[in-house]
Amino acid sequence: MTMQLILIRHGLTEFNRARIFQGQSDSRLTEEGLSQARLLAPRIRALTTSPRLYTSDLGRCRQTAELIRDPDHHELIEVTGLRERGYGLFEGLRKEDIPGLHPEVWSRYESGDPDYAVPGGESERAFRQRAVEAVEAIADRHPGELVVAVTHGGVLSSFACHVLGLPIFDGPVPFEVGNTSFSRFLRDDGGRWTVRCLGDQGHLGDPSAAEVGEG
């Protein structure tokens, strides 16, 4: 039986706005981020979904999930594997400050080597494996169902690259998944995934105005 998975990126955070690497550290949603989640909520509640709504255990995702769920239908299930990539040394730093503070580490990071991990963080290869395994585990529990999960830009991008057959690389992807974007994936009986839609922000009214930040 074909199952459908909707992956949602969390709302805009203070760190997103300030261009600070979040990784597995956290910051709360801005007023805009809260508004984004509230605008998304009717879209989620109009669907016939599994009563289990999954979320990364990081606060920005949990906060988004609380705002979009139907409190009379959805139970929130936290999944550590849906966390953003760990950026170690970079977390909490403004992107433009890092080259001056850690030039050698930044140069290695910018090289695009998928096996390089910032000290204290994860490599892109290890991160993709972790993200894909977490998503597959959710899908395995819900054959034939429509499931919603709230996660991070990195997880969404990494999983979409996996489904699209793009190679593992540490660099910009050829698509955007902005805050509270809605992406739908289908998995058939043979375990094959397809992308139905990616990065849809139609619920925001003016998606061109949405900001995109790290994590």
PDB file of C-alpha atoms in Angstrom:
ATOM      1  CA  MET A   1       0.000   0.000   0.000  1.00  0.00           C
ATOM      2  CA  THR A   2       1.359   3.426  -0.939  1.00  0.00           C
ATOM      3  CA  MET A   3       2.088   5.619   2.046  1.00  0.00           C
ATOM      4  CA  GLN A   4       2.437   9.387   1.920  1.00  0.00           C
ATOM      5  CA  LEU A   5       4.749  11.478   4.055  1.00  0.00           C
ATOM      6  CA  ILE A   6       4.504  15.232   4.437  1.00  0.00           C
ATOM      7  CA  LEU A   7       7.676  16.841   5.737  1.00  0.00           C
ATOM      8  CA  ILE A   8       7.331  20.334   7.187  1.00  0.00           C
ATOM      9  CA  ARG A   9      10.193  22.672   7.991  1.00  0.00           C
ATOM     10  CA  HIS A  10       9.839  24.607  11.257  1.00  0.00           C
ATOM     11  CA  GLY A  11       8.886  28.295  11.295  1.00  0.00           C
ATOM     12  CA  LEU A  12      11.357  31.169  11.099  1.00  0.00           C
ATOM     13  CA  THR A  13      13.589  31.484  14.175  1.00  0.00           C
ATOM     14  CA  GLU A  14      15.699  34.252  15.692  1.00  0.00           C
ATOM     15  CA  PHE A  15      18.842  32.417  14.550  1.00  0.00           C
ATOM     16  CA  ASN A  16      17.481  32.098  10.992  1.00  0.00           C
ATOM     17  CA  ARG A  17      16.902  35.825  10.859  1.00  0.00           C
ATOM     18  CA  ALA A  18      20.362  36.644  12.212  1.00  0.00           C
ATOM     19  CA  ARG A  19      22.066  34.103   9.888  1.00  0.00           C
ATOM     20  CA  ILE A  20      23.397  32.150  12.846  1.00  0.00           C
ATOM     21  CA  PHE A  21      24.231  28.461  12.516  1.00  0.00           C
ATOM     22  CA  GLN A  22      21.651  26.611  14.619  1.00  0.00           C
ATOM     23  CA  GLY A  23      22.451  22.965  14.060  1.00  0.00           C
ATOM     24  CA  GLN A  24      21.396  21.125  17.196  1.00  0.00           C
ATOM     25  CA  SER A  25      21.407  24.248  19.363  1.00  0.00           C
ATOM     26  CA  ASP A  26      18.134  26.131  19.360  1.00  0.00           C
ATOM     27  CA  SER A  27      16.300  29.433  19.210  1.00  0.00           C
ATOM     28  CA  ARG A  28      12.625  30.208  19.473  1.00  0.00           C
ATOM     29  CA  LEU A  29      10.312  31.094  16.620  1.00  0.00           C
ATOM     30  CA  THR A  30      10.008  34.775  15.764  1.00  0.00           C
ATOM     31  CA  GLU A  31       6.592  36.419  15.541  1.00  0.00           C
ATOM     32  CA  GLU A  32       6.800  35.793  11.785  1.00  0.00           C
ATOM     33  CA  GLY A  33       7.630  32.146  12.438  1.00  0.00           C
ATOM     34  CA  LEU A  34       4.611  31.798  14.721  1.00  0.00           C
ATOM     35  CA  SER A  35       2.426  33.400  12.052  1.00  0.00           C
ATOM     36  CA  GLN A  36       3.806  31.044   9.398  1.00  0.00           C
ATOM     37  CA  ALA A  37       2.877  28.015  11.510  1.00  0.00           C
ATOM     38  CA  ARG A  38      -0.623  29.342  12.184  1.00  0.00           C
ATOM     39  CA  LEU A  39      -1.146  29.903   8.454  1.00  0.00           C
ATOM     40  CA  LEU A  40      -0.043  26.323   7.762  1.00  0.00           C
ATOM     41  CA  ALA A  41      -2.309  24.770  10.428  1.00  0.00           C
ATOM     42  CA  PRO A  42      -5.592  24.745   8.415  1.00  0.00           C
ATOM     43  CA  ARG A  43      -3.815  23.014   5.543  1.00  0.00           C
ATOM     44  CA  ILE A  44      -2.635  20.201   7.822  1.00  0.00           C
ATOM     45  CA  ARG A  45      -5.921  19.882   9.699  1.00  0.00           C
ATOM     46  CA  ALA A  46      -7.878  19.536   6.434  1.00  0.00           C
ATOM     47  CA  LEU A  47      -6.008  16.308   5.624  1.00  0.00           C
ATOM     48  CA  THR A  48      -6.924  12.797   6.744  1.00  0.00           C
ATOM     49  CA  THR A  49      -3.681  12.006   8.528  1.00  0.00           C
ATOM     50  CA  SER A  50      -2.363   9.461  10.965  1.00  0.00           C
ATOM     51  CA  PRO A  51      -3.116  10.442  14.574  1.00  0.00           C
ATOM     52  CA  ARG A  52       0.641  10.372  15.168  1.00  0.00           C
ATOM     53  CA  LEU A  53       2.358  13.599  14.133  1.00  0.00           C
ATOM     54  CA  TYR A  54       6.131  13.283  14.307  1.00  0.00           C
ATOM     55  CA  THR A  55       8.591  16.040  15.178  1.00  0.00           C
ATOM     56  CA  SER A  56      12.268  16.601  15.778  1.00  0.00           C
ATOM     57  CA  ASP A  57      12.853  16.908  19.501  1.00  0.00           C
ATOM     58  CA  LEU A  58      14.456  20.352  19.089  1.00  0.00           C
ATOM     59  CA  GLY A  59      12.344  23.217  20.406  1.00  0.00           C
ATOM     60  CA  ARG A  60      11.772  25.071  17.135  1.00  0.00           C
ATOM     61  CA  CYS A  61      10.185  21.992  15.572  1.00  0.00           C
ATOM     62  CA  ARG A  62       8.208  21.074  18.670  1.00  0.00           C
ATOM     63  CA  GLN A  63       6.855  24.645  18.821  1.00  0.00           C
ATOM     64  CA  THR A  64       5.845  24.501  15.150  1.00  0.00           C
ATOM     65  CA  ALA A  65       4.261  21.067  15.563  1.00  0.00           C
ATOM     66  CA  GLU A  66       2.182  22.254  18.521  1.00  0.00           C
ATOM     67  CA  LEU A  67       0.785  25.087  16.397  1.00  0.00           C
ATOM     68  CA  ILE A  68      -0.096  23.013  13.312  1.00  0.00           C
ATOM     69  CA  ARG A  69      -1.484  19.874  14.939  1.00  0.00           C
ATOM     70  CA  ASP A  70      -5.154  19.181  15.509  1.00  0.00           C
ATOM     71  CA  PRO A  71      -5.285  18.902  19.319  1.00  0.00           C
ATOM     72  CA  ASP A  72      -8.303  16.598  19.083  1.00  0.00           C
ATOM     73  CA  HIS A  73      -6.559  14.221  16.672  1.00  0.00           C
ATOM     74  CA  HIS A  74      -2.779  14.386  16.751  1.00  0.00           C
ATOM     75  CA  GLU A  75      -0.416  12.923  19.317  1.00  0.00           C
ATOM     76  CA  LEU A  76       3.083  14.415  19.028  1.00  0.00           C
ATOM     77  CA  ILE A  77       5.915  11.891  18.797  1.00  0.00           C
ATOM     78  CA  GLU A  78       9.477  13.224  19.161  1.00  0.00           C
ATOM     79  CA  VAL A  79      12.168  11.604  17.004  1.00  0.00           C
ATOM     80  CA  THR A  80      15.803  12.430  17.714  1.00  0.00           C
ATOM     81  CA  GLY A  81      16.797  11.227  14.236  1.00  0.00           C
ATOM     82  CA  LEU A  82      14.839  14.122  12.703  1.00  0.00           C
ATOM     83  CA  ARG A  83      17.229  16.651  14.291  1.00  0.00           C
ATOM     84  CA  GLU A  84      19.176  19.106  12.172  1.00  0.00           C
ATOM     85  CA  ARG A  85      22.751  18.289  11.213  1.00  0.00           C
ATOM     86  CA  GLY A  86      25.203  18.898  14.031  1.00  0.00           C
ATOM     87  CA  TYR A  87      27.511  21.800  13.154  1.00  0.00           C
ATOM     88  CA  GLY A  88      29.664  21.597  16.271  1.00  0.00           C
ATOM     89  CA  LEU A  89      32.075  24.542  16.434  1.00  0.00           C
ATOM     90  CA  PHE A  90      29.906  26.688  14.142  1.00  0.00           C
ATOM     91  CA  GLU A  91      26.746  26.565  16.232  1.00  0.00           C
ATOM     92  CA  GLY A  92      25.752  29.899  17.714  1.00  0.00           C
ATOM     93  CA  LEU A  93      28.058  31.856  15.363  1.00  0.00           C
ATOM     94  CA  ARG A  94      27.025  34.263  12.626  1.00  0.00           C
ATOM     95  CA  LYS A  95      27.849  32.840   9.214  1.00  0.00           C
ATOM     96  CA  GLU A  96      29.809  35.905   8.110  1.00  0.00           C
ATOM     97  CA  ASP A  97      31.973  35.806  11.271  1.00  0.00           C
ATOM     98  CA  ILE A  98      33.142  32.208  10.945  1.00  0.00           C
ATOM     99  CA  PRO A  99      35.816  32.652   8.208  1.00  0.00           C
ATOM    100  CA  GLY A 100      37.645  35.168  10.392  1.00  0.00           C
ATOM    101  CA  LEU A 101      37.284  33.169  13.596  1.00  0.00           C
ATOM    102  CA  HIS A 102      38.062  29.698  12.210  1.00  0.00           C
ATOM    103  CA  PRO A 103      39.634  30.142   8.752  1.00  0.00           C
ATOM    104  CA  GLU A 104      41.066  26.632   8.380  1.00  0.00           C
ATOM    105  CA  VAL A 105      37.890  24.900   9.540  1.00  0.00           C
ATOM    106  CA  TRP A 106      35.759  27.127   7.303  1.00  0.00           C
ATOM    107  CA  SER A 107      37.981  26.343   4.299  1.00  0.00           C
ATOM    108  CA  ARG A 108      37.608  22.607   4.902  1.00  0.00           C
ATOM    109  CA  TYR A 109      33.836  22.999   5.320  1.00  0.00           C
ATOM    110  CA  GLU A 110      33.519  25.068   2.134  1.00  0.00           C
ATOM    111  CA  SER A 111      35.508  22.489   0.121  1.00  0.00           C
ATOM    112  CA  GLY A 112      32.356  20.399  -0.294  1.00  0.00           C
ATOM    113  CA  ASP A 113      33.931  17.214   1.088  1.00  0.00           C
ATOM    114  CA  PRO A 114      30.942  15.074   2.176  1.00  0.00           C
ATOM    115  CA  ASP A 115      33.107  13.227   4.704  1.00  0.00           C
ATOM    116  CA  TYR A 116      34.400  16.299   6.503  1.00  0.00           C
ATOM    117  CA  ALA A 117      32.831  17.049   9.887  1.00  0.00           C
ATOM    118  CA  VAL A 118      33.241  20.398  11.602  1.00  0.00           C
ATOM    119  CA  PRO A 119      34.806  19.663  15.023  1.00  0.00           C
ATOM    120  CA  GLY A 120      32.025  18.447  17.267  1.00  0.00           C
ATOM    121  CA  GLY A 121      29.607  18.071  14.330  1.00  0.00           C
ATOM    122  CA  GLU A 122      28.510  15.601  11.641  1.00  0.00           C
ATOM    123  CA  SER A 123      29.722  15.041   8.098  1.00  0.00           C
ATOM    124  CA  GLU A 124      27.182  15.394   5.290  1.00  0.00           C
ATOM    125  CA  ARG A 125      27.450  11.662   4.541  1.00  0.00           C
ATOM    126  CA  ALA A 126      26.777  10.627   8.141  1.00  0.00           C
ATOM    127  CA  PHE A 127      23.967  13.173   8.391  1.00  0.00           C
ATOM    128  CA  ARG A 128      22.208  11.941   5.242  1.00  0.00           C
ATOM    129  CA  GLN A 129      22.371   8.349   6.458  1.00  0.00           C
ATOM    130  CA  ARG A 130      20.889   9.340   9.804  1.00  0.00           C
ATOM    131  CA  ALA A 131      18.132  11.464   8.240  1.00  0.00           C
ATOM    132  CA  VAL A 132      17.132   8.808   5.700  1.00  0.00           C
ATOM    133  CA  GLU A 133      17.050   6.091   8.351  1.00  0.00           C
ATOM    134  CA  ALA A 134      14.798   8.220  10.564  1.00  0.00           C
ATOM    135  CA  VAL A 135      12.347   8.921   7.731  1.00  0.00           C
ATOM    136  CA  GLU A 136      12.297   5.294   6.583  1.00  0.00           C
ATOM    137  CA  ALA A 137      11.580   4.139  10.134  1.00  0.00           C
ATOM    138  CA  ILE A 138       8.544   6.422  10.305  1.00  0.00           C
ATOM    139  CA  ALA A 139       7.302   5.180   6.930  1.00  0.00           C
ATOM    140  CA  ASP A 140       7.704   1.556   8.028  1.00  0.00           C
ATOM    141  CA  ARG A 141       5.251   2.152  10.888  1.00  0.00           C
ATOM    142  CA  HIS A 142       2.509   3.591   8.666  1.00  0.00           C
ATOM    143  CA  PRO A 143       1.849   1.564   5.484  1.00  0.00           C
ATOM    144  CA  GLY A 144      -1.023   3.034   3.501  1.00  0.00           C
ATOM    145  CA  GLU A 145      -1.307   6.119   5.726  1.00  0.00           C
ATOM    146  CA  LEU A 146      -0.698   9.845   5.324  1.00  0.00           C
ATOM    147  CA  VAL A 147       1.818  10.982   7.928  1.00  0.00           C
ATOM    148  CA  VAL A 148       3.079  14.446   8.879  1.00  0.00           C
ATOM    149  CA  ALA A 149       6.517  15.142  10.371  1.00  0.00           C
ATOM    150  CA  VAL A 150       8.065  18.461  11.366  1.00  0.00           C
ATOM    151  CA  THR A 151      11.798  18.699  10.830  1.00  0.00           C
ATOM    152  CA  HIS A 152      14.610  20.980   9.627  1.00  0.00           C
ATOM    153  CA  GLY A 153      15.835  22.416   6.354  1.00  0.00           C
ATOM    154  CA  GLY A 154      18.869  20.166   6.341  1.00  0.00           C
ATOM    155  CA  VAL A 155      16.878  16.979   6.908  1.00  0.00           C
ATOM    156  CA  LEU A 156      14.361  17.951   4.235  1.00  0.00           C
ATOM    157  CA  SER A 157      17.067  18.795   1.705  1.00  0.00           C
ATOM    158  CA  SER A 158      19.104  15.692   2.452  1.00  0.00           C
ATOM    159  CA  PHE A 159      16.108  13.365   2.176  1.00  0.00           C
ATOM    160  CA  ALA A 160      14.919  15.031  -1.056  1.00  0.00           C
ATOM    161  CA  CYS A 161      18.411  14.616  -2.541  1.00  0.00           C
ATOM    162  CA  HIS A 162      18.300  10.923  -1.582  1.00  0.00           C
ATOM    163  CA  VAL A 163      14.916  10.432  -3.264  1.00  0.00           C
ATOM    164  CA  LEU A 164      16.003  12.348  -6.365  1.00  0.00           C
ATOM    165  CA  GLY A 165      19.185  10.291  -6.630  1.00  0.00           C
ATOM    166  CA  LEU A 166      21.486  13.288  -6.240  1.00  0.00           C
ATOM    167  CA  PRO A 167      25.018  12.500  -5.067  1.00  0.00           C
ATOM    168  CA  ILE A 168      26.132  13.246  -1.539  1.00  0.00           C
ATOM    169  CA  PHE A 169      27.870  16.598  -1.563  1.00  0.00           C
ATOM    170  CA  ASP A 170      28.311  19.338   1.003  1.00  0.00           C
ATOM    171  CA  GLY A 171      27.041  22.439  -0.746  1.00  0.00           C
ATOM    172  CA  PRO A 172      23.950  24.307  -1.937  1.00  0.00           C
ATOM    173  CA  VAL A 173      21.098  22.155  -3.257  1.00  0.00           C
ATOM    174  CA  PRO A 174      19.209  23.060  -6.479  1.00  0.00           C
ATOM    175  CA  PHE A 175      15.937  23.833  -4.690  1.00  0.00           C
ATOM    176  CA  GLU A 176      14.658  25.732  -1.648  1.00  0.00           C
ATOM    177  CA  VAL A 177      12.750  24.491   1.375  1.00  0.00           C
ATOM    178  CA  GLY A 178      11.826  27.671   3.253  1.00  0.00           C
ATOM    179  CA  ASN A 179      10.335  27.955   6.702  1.00  0.00           C
ATOM    180  CA  THR A 180       7.052  26.023   7.126  1.00  0.00           C
ATOM    181  CA  SER A 181       7.404  24.707   3.569  1.00  0.00           C
ATOM    182  CA  PHE A 182       5.245  21.676   2.744  1.00  0.00           C
ATOM    183  CA  SER A 183       6.848  18.735   0.902  1.00  0.00           C
ATOM    184  CA  ARG A 184       4.994  15.544  -0.005  1.00  0.00           C
ATOM    185  CA  PHE A 185       6.713  12.208  -0.680  1.00  0.00           C
ATOM    186  CA  LEU A 186       5.145   8.880  -1.705  1.00  0.00           C
ATOM    187  CA  ARG A 187       6.550   5.400  -0.970  1.00  0.00           C
ATOM    188  CA  ASP A 188       5.198   2.416  -2.902  1.00  0.00           C
ATOM    189  CA  ASP A 189       4.979  -1.222  -1.854  1.00  0.00           C
ATOM    190  CA  GLY A 190       8.503  -1.827  -3.099  1.00  0.00           C
ATOM    191  CA  GLY A 191       9.938   0.899  -0.877  1.00  0.00           C
ATOM    192  CA  ARG A 192      10.554   3.307  -3.777  1.00  0.00           C
ATOM    193  CA  TRP A 193      10.063   6.991  -3.037  1.00  0.00           C
ATOM    194  CA  THR A 194       8.857   9.726  -5.363  1.00  0.00           C
ATOM    195  CA  VAL A 195       8.492  13.477  -4.818  1.00  0.00           C
ATOM    196  CA  ARG A 196       4.945  14.812  -5.231  1.00  0.00           C
ATOM    197  CA  CYS A 197       5.795  18.406  -4.237  1.00  0.00           C
ATOM    198  CA  LEU A 198       8.810  20.118  -2.676  1.00  0.00           C
ATOM    199  CA  GLY A 199       9.117  23.345  -0.732  1.00  0.00           C
ATOM    200  CA  ASP A 200       5.526  24.518  -1.264  1.00  0.00           C
ATOM    201  CA  GLN A 201       4.792  27.704   0.713  1.00  0.00           C
ATOM    202  CA  GLY A 202       1.444  28.562  -0.869  1.00  0.00           C
ATOM    203  CA  HIS A 203      -0.162  28.890   2.572  1.00  0.00           C
ATOM    204  CA  LEU A 204       1.999  31.980   3.238  1.00  0.00           C
ATOM    205  CA  GLY A 205       0.358  33.937   0.435  1.00  0.00           C
ATOM    206  CA  ASP A 206       3.610  35.562  -0.712  1.00  0.00           C
ATOM    207  CA  PRO A 207       6.290  32.858  -0.638  1.00  0.00           C
ATOM    208  CA  SER A 208       8.784  35.135  -2.400  1.00  0.00           C
ATOM    209  CA  ALA A 209       8.940  37.173   0.807  1.00  0.00           C
ATOM    210  CA  ALA A 210       9.863  34.197   2.997  1.00  0.00           C
ATOM    211  CA  GLU A 211      13.352  34.096   4.449  1.00  0.00           C
ATOM    212  CA  VAL A 212      15.642  31.095   4.188  1.00  0.00           C
ATOM    213  CA  GLY A 213      18.276  30.531   6.881  1.00  0.00           C
ATOM    214  CA  GLU A 214      20.584  27.856   8.215  1.00  0.00           C
ATOM    215  CA  GLY A 215      18.828  24.905   9.914  1.00  0.00           C
TER     216      GLY A 215
END
